[in-house]
C-alpha cells in the first residue's frame, strides 16, 4: 500500500506513519518541514497547504490512501482533497466527536446532526473546523471519504498532556485529589489502536462516519488512577472525593482534572458515545494497563509533552498544586 499522510509528525499523524511503516507500506508525508522527524524510509514532501500554490509538491503523485489530520480552516481540507482527487481513491479524514450539534444525547450515534459548518470556511472553532473538514472531504470524495470521529485519544506521543499530567502528578507522590466516583466509566482510544483501525479501513475502502473510541467503561477512573500509581511506583495516596465537592470549589472537569467528566455534567456524553459501528468494522482497544505503561515509558524518555505540530498551543491542562492542596485540606477538615 502507498500511503500519503498530510501532516505526519504530530500525535495522530505520527502514529499513523509509524504503523504504516511497521506494516511495510510505502509512506509519504506532506507538511511544511518545520516540525518533528519521520522514520527512516519515509518520503517527505514540503509545502504549506494554506499558502497560494502550497500544494504543488503533491502534483504528479499517486497513492492508495491519504490520511488527513488537519484541524484548522476547512478550506484547507477542501483544497487538498481537490488536489488529490485524481491521485488517490480513498480519503481518510481524522475528525472528532466534537462535531455533534448540542444538545448531544448520551450514546450519540453517527446519524446525529453536526454543527453548522462550511467546506470553504476560512476558520471557526474546533467543532466547526472539524465539521467543515468532513464536509470538504465528502464534497470531493463522496462515499470514498472516511470520517473518523475520534474520541479522547491517549497514548505515547500525546501532545495535550491529559494522561501525562496524571502520570506526573501521581509520580510526585503524597495525597492526590482523585475525582469520584471510583467506578465512573471512561471512554477513550489509544492512538495506536486508532491508527491501526484507520489503515485497516483504508485497505478495505471503507467510507462514511464512525465514532472511533472504546466502549464506555473500557476502564474507570479508579482503574485508570490505580494503574498510574502502579506503573509509576509512586508513594501516592488517592483521596477519592465526591464530584459535588470538587465542582463546588470551581474545578473544571476535563481541563483542571483531565479525562474526568462526572455524572450529570453537560459534557458527560463525551465519554458515552455509541460505538457499535466502529467495533463492527474491526475496532479493537488494548487494555488501559498497556496504554498507561507505554505512555509513562515514552514520557520518561522525552522529558516533556511535545508542542502540537504546526498548530497553535492549547491552554495547559491540570490543577495547580496550590489549588489541589487547598481542596484536599478542605476535604480533610
Tab-separated table of N, CA and C in Angstrom, residues 110 197 200-201 204 206-207 209-215 274-285:
chain	number	residue	atom	x	y	z
A	110	UNK	N	-23.619	8.017	14.866
A	110	UNK	CA	-23.111	8.766	13.716
A	110	UNK	C	-24.194	9.461	12.914
A	197	UNK	N	-6.725	0.996	13.070
A	197	UNK	CA	-8.087	0.889	12.539
A	197	UNK	C	-8.228	1.722	11.261
A	200	UNK	N	-6.553	-0.110	8.426
A	200	UNK	CA	-7.350	-1.276	8.038
A	200	UNK	C	-8.542	-0.862	7.190
A	201	UNK	N	-9.217	0.217	7.600
A	201	UNK	CA	-10.388	0.693	6.851
A	201	UNK	C	-9.968	1.239	5.494
A	204	UNK	N	-9.659	-1.597	3.177
A	204	UNK	CA	-10.978	-2.119	2.826
A	204	UNK	C	-11.828	-1.118	2.045
A	206	UNK	N	-13.254	1.573	3.066
A	206	UNK	CA	-14.425	1.922	3.858
A	206	UNK	C	-14.662	3.427	3.837
A	207	UNK	N	-15.911	3.829	3.669
A	207	UNK	CA	-16.270	5.235	3.741
A	207	UNK	C	-17.349	5.465	4.788
A	209	UNK	N	-19.040	7.864	8.229
A	209	UNK	CA	-18.649	8.385	9.540
A	209	UNK	C	-18.657	7.281	10.589
A	210	UNK	N	-17.666	7.326	11.486
A	210	UNK	CA	-17.538	6.349	12.570
A	210	UNK	C	-17.082	7.049	13.841
A	211	UNK	N	-17.731	6.727	14.960
A	211	UNK	CA	-17.234	7.139	16.270
A	211	UNK	C	-16.128	6.154	16.660
A	212	UNK	N	-14.886	6.603	16.619
A	212	UNK	CA	-13.760	5.696	16.859
A	212	UNK	C	-13.206	5.960	18.253
A	213	UNK	N	-13.681	5.170	19.194
A	213	UNK	CA	-13.310	5.288	20.606
A	213	UNK	C	-13.765	3.996	21.268
A	214	UNK	N	-13.210	3.690	22.416
A	214	UNK	CA	-13.579	2.451	23.100
A	214	UNK	C	-15.031	2.475	23.548
A	215	UNK	N	-15.491	1.341	23.969
A	215	UNK	CA	-16.808	1.306	24.607
A	215	UNK	C	-16.749	2.066	25.935
A	274	UNK	N	-21.987	6.259	21.178
A	274	UNK	CA	-22.276	4.962	20.587
A	274	UNK	C	-21.143	4.519	19.669
A	275	UNK	N	-20.696	3.277	19.829
A	275	UNK	CA	-19.515	2.820	19.085
A	275	UNK	C	-19.743	1.483	18.370
A	276	UNK	N	-20.993	1.050	18.270
A	276	UNK	CA	-21.254	-0.253	17.660
A	276	UNK	C	-20.726	-0.318	16.237
A	277	UNK	N	-20.834	0.782	15.508
A	277	UNK	CA	-20.431	0.775	14.102
A	277	UNK	C	-18.922	0.556	13.965
A	278	UNK	N	-18.137	1.244	14.776
A	278	UNK	CA	-16.683	1.091	14.696
A	278	UNK	C	-16.249	-0.308	15.115
A	279	UNK	N	-16.864	-0.848	16.164
A	279	UNK	CA	-16.498	-2.195	16.599
A	279	UNK	C	-16.886	-3.233	15.554
A	280	UNK	N	-18.032	-3.023	14.898
A	280	UNK	CA	-18.435	-3.941	13.836
A	280	UNK	C	-17.459	-3.876	12.660
A	281	UNK	N	-16.780	-2.725	12.537
A	281	UNK	CA	-15.790	-2.548	11.466
A	281	UNK	C	-14.379	-2.875	11.933
A	282	UNK	N	-14.265	-3.599	13.047
A	282	UNK	CA	-12.972	-4.153	13.422
A	282	UNK	C	-12.186	-3.431	14.494
A	283	UNK	N	-12.761	-2.407	15.136
A	283	UNK	CA	-12.010	-1.707	16.173
A	283	UNK	C	-11.715	-2.638	17.346
A	284	UNK	N	-10.454	-2.650	17.766
A	284	UNK	CA	-10.021	-3.401	18.946
A	284	UNK	C	-9.209	-2.451	19.812
A	285	UNK	N	-9.540	-2.389	21.107
A	285	UNK	CA	-8.859	-1.467	22.016
A	285	UNK	C	-8.058	-2.245	23.052
